[in-house]
Amino acid sequence: MIGNVEKRCVEIGKYIRDTGATVRQAAAVFGISKSTVHIDVTKRLYEVDRILYNDVHKVLEENKAQRHIRGGIATKEKYTKIKKNL
């Protein structure tokens, strides 16, 4: 029988694979910490379901590659908002 932790890993993994969500977004949806999500999908999922792990790993690598772009957009929006308020 699959345990609660293993079941949670699979559920989070499927969510990230199907939606392309970031670790932060998945943590918010499942109501757990980013650290727990990260451990679940990088360590525990590897032991439970390697095919799903590989799918999730691809999504996380893509998110990591785009992280600097999202950060730049957020910074631009912040300063645009400040400029409008002046």
mmCIF file of N, CA, C and O in Angstrom:
data_model
loop_
_atom_site.group_PDB
_atom_site.id
_atom_site.type_symbol
_atom_site.label_atom_id
_atom_site.label_comp_id
_atom_site.label_asym_id
_atom_site.label_seq_id
_atom_site.Cartn_x
_atom_site.Cartn_y
_atom_site.Cartn_z
ATOM 1 N N MET A 1 0.846 -1.198 0.000
ATOM 2 C CA MET A 1 0.000 0.000 0.000
ATOM 3 C C MET A 1 0.881 1.247 0.000
ATOM 4 O O MET A 1 1.895 1.302 0.687
ATOM 5 N N ILE A 2 0.472 2.205 -0.755
ATOM 6 C CA ILE A 2 1.221 3.459 -0.853
ATOM 7 C C ILE A 2 0.906 4.340 0.356
ATOM 8 O O ILE A 2 -0.237 4.447 0.772
ATOM 9 N N GLY A 3 1.955 4.918 0.964
ATOM 10 C CA GLY A 3 1.776 5.750 2.145
ATOM 11 C C GLY A 3 1.337 7.155 1.799
ATOM 12 O O GLY A 3 1.294 7.548 0.633
ATOM 13 N N ASN A 4 1.019 7.914 2.836
ATOM 14 C CA ASN A 4 0.562 9.291 2.630
ATOM 15 C C ASN A 4 1.628 10.161 1.970
ATOM 16 O O ASN A 4 1.312 10.964 1.095
ATOM 17 N N VAL A 5 2.873 10.006 2.407
ATOM 18 C CA VAL A 5 3.943 10.829 1.846
ATOM 19 C C VAL A 5 4.141 10.493 0.369
ATOM 20 O O VAL A 5 4.257 11.385 -0.474
ATOM 21 N N GLU A 6 4.170 9.217 0.056
ATOM 22 C CA GLU A 6 4.346 8.803 -1.327
ATOM 23 C C GLU A 6 3.180 9.277 -2.192
ATOM 24 O O GLU A 6 3.370 9.733 -3.315
ATOM 25 N N LYS A 7 1.976 9.173 -1.657
ATOM 26 C CA LYS A 7 0.786 9.625 -2.381
ATOM 27 C C LYS A 7 0.864 11.128 -2.650
ATOM 28 O O LYS A 7 0.573 11.589 -3.744
ATOM 29 N N ARG A 8 1.299 11.892 -1.638
ATOM 30 C CA ARG A 8 1.440 13.341 -1.786
ATOM 31 C C ARG A 8 2.481 13.663 -2.852
ATOM 32 O O ARG A 8 2.275 14.546 -3.691
ATOM 33 N N CYS A 9 3.595 12.930 -2.863
ATOM 34 C CA CYS A 9 4.637 13.155 -3.874
ATOM 35 C C CYS A 9 4.080 12.982 -5.278
ATOM 36 O O CYS A 9 4.346 13.787 -6.162
ATOM 37 N N VAL A 10 3.321 11.929 -5.468
ATOM 38 C CA VAL A 10 2.746 11.647 -6.779
ATOM 39 C C VAL A 10 1.745 12.729 -7.165
ATOM 40 O O VAL A 10 1.741 13.215 -8.304
ATOM 41 N N GLU A 11 0.894 13.143 -6.226
ATOM 42 C CA GLU A 11 -0.097 14.184 -6.516
ATOM 43 C C GLU A 11 0.579 15.498 -6.890
ATOM 44 O O GLU A 11 0.185 16.145 -7.867
ATOM 45 N N ILE A 12 1.588 15.881 -6.126
ATOM 46 C CA ILE A 12 2.313 17.121 -6.422
ATOM 47 C C ILE A 12 3.022 17.000 -7.769
ATOM 48 O O ILE A 12 3.006 17.929 -8.578
ATOM 49 N N GLY A 13 3.646 15.857 -7.999
ATOM 50 C CA GLY A 13 4.346 15.629 -9.258
ATOM 51 C C GLY A 13 3.419 15.747 -10.456
ATOM 52 O O GLY A 13 3.747 16.389 -11.452
ATOM 53 N N LYS A 14 2.252 15.127 -10.362
ATOM 54 C CA LYS A 14 1.279 15.208 -11.460
ATOM 55 C C LYS A 14 0.813 16.641 -11.668
ATOM 56 O O LYS A 14 0.650 17.092 -12.800
ATOM 57 N N TYR A 15 0.613 17.368 -10.561
ATOM 58 C CA TYR A 15 0.176 18.763 -10.664
ATOM 59 C C TYR A 15 1.232 19.597 -11.395
ATOM 60 O O TYR A 15 0.910 20.360 -12.316
ATOM 61 N N ILE A 16 2.490 19.450 -11.004
ATOM 62 C CA ILE A 16 3.560 20.226 -11.629
ATOM 63 C C ILE A 16 3.709 19.834 -13.097
ATOM 64 O O ILE A 16 3.848 20.694 -13.970
ATOM 65 N N ARG A 17 3.664 18.541 -13.382
ATOM 66 C CA ARG A 17 3.793 18.064 -14.764
ATOM 67 C C ARG A 17 2.661 18.602 -15.637
ATOM 68 O O ARG A 17 2.877 19.084 -16.737
ATOM 69 N N ASP A 18 1.435 18.544 -15.118
ATOM 70 C CA ASP A 18 0.267 18.907 -15.925
ATOM 71 C C ASP A 18 0.084 20.414 -16.085
ATOM 72 O O ASP A 18 -0.458 20.868 -17.086
ATOM 73 N N THR A 19 0.517 21.194 -15.093
ATOM 74 C CA THR A 19 0.288 22.636 -15.137
ATOM 75 C C THR A 19 1.541 23.453 -15.434
ATOM 76 O O THR A 19 1.437 24.628 -15.770
ATOM 77 N N GLY A 20 2.707 22.852 -15.270
ATOM 78 C CA GLY A 20 3.948 23.598 -15.441
ATOM 79 C C GLY A 20 4.210 24.537 -14.273
ATOM 80 O O GLY A 20 4.968 25.493 -14.398
ATOM 81 N N ALA A 21 3.585 24.252 -13.144
ATOM 82 C CA ALA A 21 3.684 25.117 -11.970
ATOM 83 C C ALA A 21 5.102 25.128 -11.406
ATOM 84 O O ALA A 21 5.861 24.172 -11.557
ATOM 85 N N THR A 22 5.427 26.232 -10.740
ATOM 86 C CA THR A 22 6.692 26.324 -10.025
ATOM 87 C C THR A 22 6.529 25.648 -8.663
ATOM 88 O O THR A 22 5.414 25.337 -8.233
ATOM 89 N N VAL A 23 7.644 25.455 -7.979
ATOM 90 C CA VAL A 23 7.608 24.876 -6.635
ATOM 91 C C VAL A 23 6.785 25.776 -5.716
ATOM 92 O O VAL A 23 5.958 25.301 -4.932
ATOM 93 N N ARG A 24 6.965 27.076 -5.846
ATOM 94 C CA ARG A 24 6.221 28.028 -5.009
ATOM 95 C C ARG A 24 4.712 27.932 -5.264
ATOM 96 O O ARG A 24 3.911 27.932 -4.339
ATOM 97 N N GLN A 25 4.319 27.841 -6.521
ATOM 98 C CA GLN A 25 2.897 27.732 -6.854
ATOM 99 C C GLN A 25 2.311 26.423 -6.336
ATOM 100 O O GLN A 25 1.201 26.401 -5.798
ATOM 101 N N ALA A 26 3.041 25.330 -6.485
ATOM 102 C CA ALA A 26 2.572 24.033 -5.992
ATOM 103 C C ALA A 26 2.438 24.052 -4.478
ATOM 104 O O ALA A 26 1.475 23.510 -3.921
ATOM 105 N N ALA A 27 3.373 24.690 -3.799
ATOM 106 C CA ALA A 27 3.313 24.778 -2.340
ATOM 107 C C ALA A 27 2.055 25.520 -1.902
ATOM 108 O O ALA A 27 1.384 25.116 -0.944
ATOM 109 N N ALA A 28 1.716 26.580 -2.609
ATOM 110 C CA ALA A 28 0.517 27.353 -2.267
ATOM 111 C C ALA A 28 -0.745 26.520 -2.484
ATOM 112 O O ALA A 28 -1.665 26.543 -1.655
ATOM 113 N N VAL A 29 -0.803 25.766 -3.573
ATOM 114 C CA VAL A 29 -1.981 24.955 -3.885
ATOM 115 C C VAL A 29 -2.163 23.839 -2.859
ATOM 116 O O VAL A 29 -3.271 23.585 -2.393
ATOM 117 N N PHE A 30 -1.072 23.185 -2.476
ATOM 118 C CA PHE A 30 -1.159 22.046 -1.569
ATOM 119 C C PHE A 30 -1.067 22.440 -0.093
ATOM 120 O O PHE A 30 -1.210 21.587 0.780
ATOM 121 N N GLY A 31 -0.806 23.712 0.172
ATOM 122 C CA GLY A 31 -0.775 24.192 1.553
ATOM 123 C C GLY A 31 0.387 23.651 2.361
ATOM 124 O O GLY A 31 0.265 23.403 3.560
ATOM 125 N N ILE A 32 1.524 23.461 1.706
ATOM 126 C CA ILE A 32 2.734 23.008 2.398
ATOM 127 C C ILE A 32 3.885 23.923 2.017
ATOM 128 O O ILE A 32 3.756 24.760 1.131
ATOM 129 N N SER A 33 5.020 23.758 2.682
ATOM 130 C CA SER A 33 6.146 24.653 2.442
ATOM 131 C C SER A 33 6.836 24.341 1.114
ATOM 132 O O SER A 33 6.746 23.235 0.580
ATOM 133 N N LYS A 34 7.555 25.344 0.601
ATOM 134 C CA LYS A 34 8.322 25.161 -0.630
ATOM 135 C C LYS A 34 9.379 24.078 -0.432
ATOM 136 O O LYS A 34 9.629 23.289 -1.336
ATOM 137 N N SER A 35 9.963 24.038 0.745
ATOM 138 C CA SER A 35 10.992 23.035 1.029
ATOM 139 C C SER A 35 10.430 21.630 0.938
ATOM 140 O O SER A 35 11.068 20.723 0.384
ATOM 141 N N THR A 36 9.235 21.433 1.472
ATOM 142 C CA THR A 36 8.605 20.117 1.432
ATOM 143 C C THR A 36 8.293 19.716 -0.005
ATOM 144 O O THR A 36 8.544 18.576 -0.408
ATOM 145 N N VAL A 37 7.765 20.643 -0.787
ATOM 146 C CA VAL A 37 7.477 20.352 -2.193
ATOM 147 C C VAL A 37 8.764 19.971 -2.905
ATOM 148 O O VAL A 37 8.817 18.975 -3.641
ATOM 149 N N HIS A 38 9.804 20.739 -2.681
ATOM 150 C CA HIS A 38 11.076 20.480 -3.350
ATOM 151 C C HIS A 38 11.624 19.101 -2.991
ATOM 152 O O HIS A 38 12.037 18.335 -3.870
ATOM 153 N N ILE A 39 11.607 18.754 -1.724
ATOM 154 C CA ILE A 39 12.082 17.434 -1.293
ATOM 155 C C ILE A 39 11.200 16.337 -1.884
ATOM 156 O O ILE A 39 11.695 15.308 -2.359
ATOM 157 N N ASP A 40 9.888 16.560 -1.868
ATOM 158 C CA ASP A 40 8.961 15.566 -2.407
ATOM 159 C C ASP A 40 9.234 15.264 -3.873
ATOM 160 O O ASP A 40 9.243 14.106 -4.281
ATOM 161 N N VAL A 41 9.454 16.291 -4.682
ATOM 162 C CA VAL A 41 9.566 16.066 -6.124
ATOM 163 C C VAL A 41 11.001 15.828 -6.598
ATOM 164 O O VAL A 41 11.197 15.373 -7.724
ATOM 165 N N THR A 42 11.991 16.103 -5.771
ATOM 166 C CA THR A 42 13.367 15.861 -6.201
ATOM 167 C C THR A 42 13.978 14.623 -5.564
ATOM 168 O O THR A 42 14.862 14.011 -6.152
ATOM 169 N N LYS A 43 13.539 14.255 -4.391
ATOM 170 C CA LYS A 43 14.115 13.097 -3.714
ATOM 171 C C LYS A 43 13.126 11.946 -3.576
ATOM 172 O O LYS A 43 13.368 10.839 -4.041
ATOM 173 N N ARG A 44 12.002 12.209 -2.953
ATOM 174 C CA ARG A 44 11.040 11.137 -2.683
ATOM 175 C C ARG A 44 10.387 10.604 -3.947
ATOM 176 O O ARG A 44 10.198 9.393 -4.080
ATOM 177 N N LEU A 45 10.042 11.482 -4.869
ATOM 178 C CA LEU A 45 9.372 11.052 -6.100
ATOM 179 C C LEU A 45 10.282 10.139 -6.922
ATOM 180 O O LEU A 45 9.811 9.217 -7.576
ATOM 181 N N TYR A 46 11.578 10.366 -6.862
ATOM 182 C CA TYR A 46 12.540 9.531 -7.577
ATOM 183 C C TYR A 46 12.410 8.066 -7.152
ATOM 184 O O TYR A 46 12.513 7.160 -7.980
ATOM 185 N N GLU A 47 12.179 7.844 -5.870
ATOM 186 C CA GLU A 47 12.041 6.483 -5.343
ATOM 187 C C GLU A 47 10.670 5.881 -5.648
ATOM 188 O O GLU A 47 10.536 4.670 -5.748
ATOM 189 N N VAL A 48 9.652 6.734 -5.773
ATOM 190 C CA VAL A 48 8.275 6.254 -5.925
ATOM 191 C C VAL A 48 7.900 6.021 -7.383
ATOM 192 O O VAL A 48 7.330 4.982 -7.732
ATOM 193 N N ASP A 49 8.214 6.991 -8.261
ATOM 194 C CA ASP A 49 7.776 6.917 -9.658
ATOM 195 C C ASP A 49 8.804 7.638 -10.531
ATOM 196 O O ASP A 49 8.744 8.858 -10.696
ATOM 197 N N ARG A 50 9.727 6.888 -11.090
ATOM 198 C CA ARG A 50 10.828 7.504 -11.851
ATOM 199 C C ARG A 50 10.375 8.145 -13.153
ATOM 200 O O ARG A 50 10.950 9.131 -13.594
ATOM 201 N N ILE A 51 9.352 7.619 -13.770
ATOM 202 C CA ILE A 51 8.849 8.218 -15.010
ATOM 203 C C ILE A 51 8.255 9.591 -14.724
ATOM 204 O O ILE A 51 8.568 10.575 -15.407
ATOM 205 N N LEU A 52 7.435 9.682 -13.693
ATOM 206 C CA LEU A 52 6.867 10.968 -13.299
ATOM 207 C C LEU A 52 7.967 11.909 -12.839
ATOM 208 O O LEU A 52 7.948 13.095 -13.157
ATOM 209 N N TYR A 53 8.946 11.377 -12.106
ATOM 210 C CA TYR A 53 10.083 12.182 -11.659
ATOM 211 C C TYR A 53 10.774 12.833 -12.856
ATOM 212 O O TYR A 53 11.086 14.024 -12.827
ATOM 213 N N ASN A 54 11.013 12.065 -13.915
ATOM 214 C CA ASN A 54 11.677 12.612 -15.100
ATOM 215 C C ASN A 54 10.853 13.723 -15.743
ATOM 216 O O ASN A 54 11.399 14.741 -16.171
ATOM 217 N N ASP A 55 9.535 13.539 -15.803
ATOM 218 C CA ASP A 55 8.652 14.571 -16.352
ATOM 219 C C ASP A 55 8.706 15.842 -15.516
ATOM 220 O O ASP A 55 8.812 16.953 -16.042
ATOM 221 N N VAL A 56 8.635 15.679 -14.201
ATOM 222 C CA VAL A 56 8.661 16.829 -13.288
ATOM 223 C C VAL A 56 10.020 17.522 -13.361
ATOM 224 O O VAL A 56 10.092 18.754 -13.358
ATOM 225 N N HIS A 57 11.078 16.736 -13.452
ATOM 226 C CA HIS A 57 12.426 17.300 -13.518
ATOM 227 C C HIS A 57 12.568 18.225 -14.733
ATOM 228 O O HIS A 57 13.166 19.303 -14.638
ATOM 229 N N LYS A 58 11.991 17.826 -15.862
ATOM 230 C CA LYS A 58 12.038 18.664 -17.064
ATOM 231 C C LYS A 58 11.318 19.991 -16.839
ATOM 232 O O LYS A 58 11.813 21.048 -17.230
ATOM 233 N N VAL A 59 10.157 19.942 -16.184
ATOM 234 C CA VAL A 59 9.399 21.167 -15.903
ATOM 235 C C VAL A 59 10.190 22.067 -14.958
ATOM 236 O O VAL A 59 10.294 23.283 -15.178
ATOM 237 N N LEU A 60 10.779 21.483 -13.917
ATOM 238 C CA LEU A 60 11.536 22.282 -12.949
ATOM 239 C C LEU A 60 12.770 22.913 -13.584
ATOM 240 O O LEU A 60 13.113 24.059 -13.273
ATOM 241 N N GLU A 61 13.420 22.200 -14.488
ATOM 242 C CA GLU A 61 14.574 22.766 -15.191
ATOM 243 C C GLU A 61 14.151 23.931 -16.085
ATOM 244 O O GLU A 61 14.843 24.936 -16.175
ATOM 245 N N GLU A 62 13.019 23.788 -16.739
ATOM 246 C CA GLU A 62 12.503 24.872 -17.579
ATOM 247 C C GLU A 62 12.162 26.090 -16.721
ATOM 248 O O GLU A 62 12.494 27.223 -17.075
ATOM 249 N N ASN A 63 11.512 25.848 -15.586
ATOM 250 C CA ASN A 63 11.184 26.948 -14.672
ATOM 251 C C ASN A 63 12.444 27.633 -14.174
ATOM 252 O O ASN A 63 12.498 28.862 -14.064
ATOM 253 N N LYS A 64 13.457 26.850 -13.878
ATOM 254 C CA LYS A 64 14.718 27.412 -13.395
ATOM 255 C C LYS A 64 15.373 28.277 -14.471
ATOM 256 O O LYS A 64 15.907 29.352 -14.183
ATOM 257 N N ALA A 65 15.306 27.814 -15.707
ATOM 258 C CA ALA A 65 15.899 28.570 -16.810
ATOM 259 C C ALA A 65 15.164 29.888 -17.039
ATOM 260 O O ALA A 65 15.761 30.873 -17.473
ATOM 261 N N GLN A 66 13.870 29.929 -16.736
ATOM 262 C CA GLN A 66 13.073 31.136 -16.962
ATOM 263 C C GLN A 66 13.007 32.043 -15.739
ATOM 264 O O GLN A 66 12.459 33.133 -15.817
ATOM 265 N N ARG A 67 13.563 31.612 -14.640
ATOM 266 C CA ARG A 67 13.447 32.350 -13.388
ATOM 267 C C ARG A 67 13.954 33.783 -13.501
ATOM 268 O O ARG A 67 13.321 34.714 -13.013
ATOM 269 N N HIS A 68 15.079 33.982 -14.134
ATOM 270 C CA HIS A 68 15.636 35.327 -14.244
ATOM 271 C C HIS A 68 14.739 36.235 -15.082
ATOM 272 O O HIS A 68 14.658 37.437 -14.842
ATOM 273 N N ILE A 69 14.041 35.657 -16.053
ATOM 274 C CA ILE A 69 13.129 36.447 -16.880
ATOM 275 C C ILE A 69 11.932 36.915 -16.056
ATOM 276 O O ILE A 69 11.544 38.081 -16.100
ATOM 277 N N ARG A 70 11.344 35.992 -15.268
ATOM 278 C CA ARG A 70 10.202 36.358 -14.422
ATOM 279 C C ARG A 70 10.609 37.405 -13.385
ATOM 280 O O ARG A 70 9.847 38.331 -13.098
ATOM 281 N N GLY A 71 11.815 37.277 -12.859
ATOM 282 C CA GLY A 71 12.303 38.258 -11.886
ATOM 283 C C GLY A 71 12.459 39.634 -12.515
ATOM 284 O O GLY A 71 12.116 40.651 -11.915
ATOM 285 N N GLY A 72 12.965 39.666 -13.739
ATOM 286 C CA GLY A 72 13.132 40.938 -14.444
ATOM 287 C C GLY A 72 11.800 41.596 -14.745
ATOM 288 O O GLY A 72 11.647 42.814 -14.619
ATOM 289 N N ILE A 73 10.819 40.792 -15.113
ATOM 290 C CA ILE A 73 9.475 41.325 -15.394
ATOM 291 C C ILE A 73 8.869 41.896 -14.120
ATOM 292 O O ILE A 73 8.286 42.988 -14.136
ATOM 293 N N ALA A 74 9.019 41.192 -13.016
ATOM 294 C CA ALA A 74 8.473 41.663 -11.742
ATOM 295 C C ALA A 74 9.131 42.981 -11.324
ATOM 296 O O ALA A 74 8.459 43.900 -10.852
ATOM 297 N N THR A 75 10.433 43.076 -11.514
ATOM 298 C CA THR A 75 11.149 44.311 -11.164
ATOM 299 C C THR A 75 10.694 45.462 -12.052
ATOM 300 O O THR A 75 10.457 46.580 -11.572
ATOM 301 N N LYS A 76 10.525 45.205 -13.335
ATOM 302 C CA LYS A 76 10.063 46.238 -14.260
ATOM 303 C C LYS A 76 8.676 46.734 -13.855
ATOM 304 O O LYS A 76 8.415 47.942 -13.829
ATOM 305 N N GLU A 77 7.776 45.800 -13.531
ATOM 306 C CA GLU A 77 6.424 46.186 -13.110
ATOM 307 C C GLU A 77 6.455 47.007 -11.821
ATOM 308 O O GLU A 77 5.708 47.964 -11.673
ATOM 309 N N LYS A 78 7.325 46.637 -10.903
ATOM 310 C CA LYS A 78 7.444 47.363 -9.638
ATOM 311 C C LYS A 78 7.822 48.824 -9.892
ATOM 312 O O LYS A 78 7.196 49.738 -9.352
ATOM 313 N N TYR A 79 8.846 49.044 -10.709
ATOM 314 C CA TYR A 79 9.303 50.407 -10.944
ATOM 315 C C TYR A 79 8.357 51.191 -11.846
ATOM 316 O O TYR A 79 8.260 52.410 -11.733
ATOM 317 N N THR A 80 7.624 50.509 -12.711
ATOM 318 C CA THR A 80 6.602 51.182 -13.517
ATOM 319 C C THR A 80 5.490 51.688 -12.607
ATOM 320 O O THR A 80 5.005 52.812 -12.773
ATOM 321 N N LYS A 81 5.109 50.877 -11.649
ATOM 322 C CA LYS A 81 4.066 51.266 -10.695
ATOM 323 C C LYS A 81 4.522 52.442 -9.834
ATOM 324 O O LYS A 81 3.770 53.395 -9.612
ATOM 325 N N ILE A 82 5.772 52.407 -9.390
ATOM 326 C CA ILE A 82 6.309 53.516 -8.586
ATOM 327 C C ILE A 82 6.333 54.790 -9.408
ATOM 328 O O ILE A 82 5.967 55.870 -8.927
ATOM 329 N N LYS A 83 6.738 54.705 -10.665
ATOM 330 C CA LYS A 83 6.836 55.876 -11.551
ATOM 331 C C LYS A 83 5.447 56.500 -11.772
ATOM 332 O O LYS A 83 5.307 57.713 -11.798
ATOM 333 N N LYS A 84 4.402 55.658 -11.909
ATOM 334 C CA LYS A 84 3.041 56.170 -12.112
ATOM 335 C C LYS A 84 2.537 56.919 -10.890
ATOM 336 O O LYS A 84 1.755 57.847 -11.008
ATOM 337 N N ASN A 85 2.984 56.488 -9.716
ATOM 338 C CA ASN A 85 2.511 57.102 -8.478
ATOM 339 C C ASN A 85 3.219 58.423 -8.168
ATOM 340 O O ASN A 85 2.822 59.128 -7.250
ATOM 341 N N LEU A 86 4.255 58.761 -8.914
ATOM 342 C CA LEU A 86 4.984 60.027 -8.670
ATOM 343 C C LEU A 86 4.315 61.177 -9.293
ATOM 344 O O LEU A 86 3.577 61.584 -9.851
#
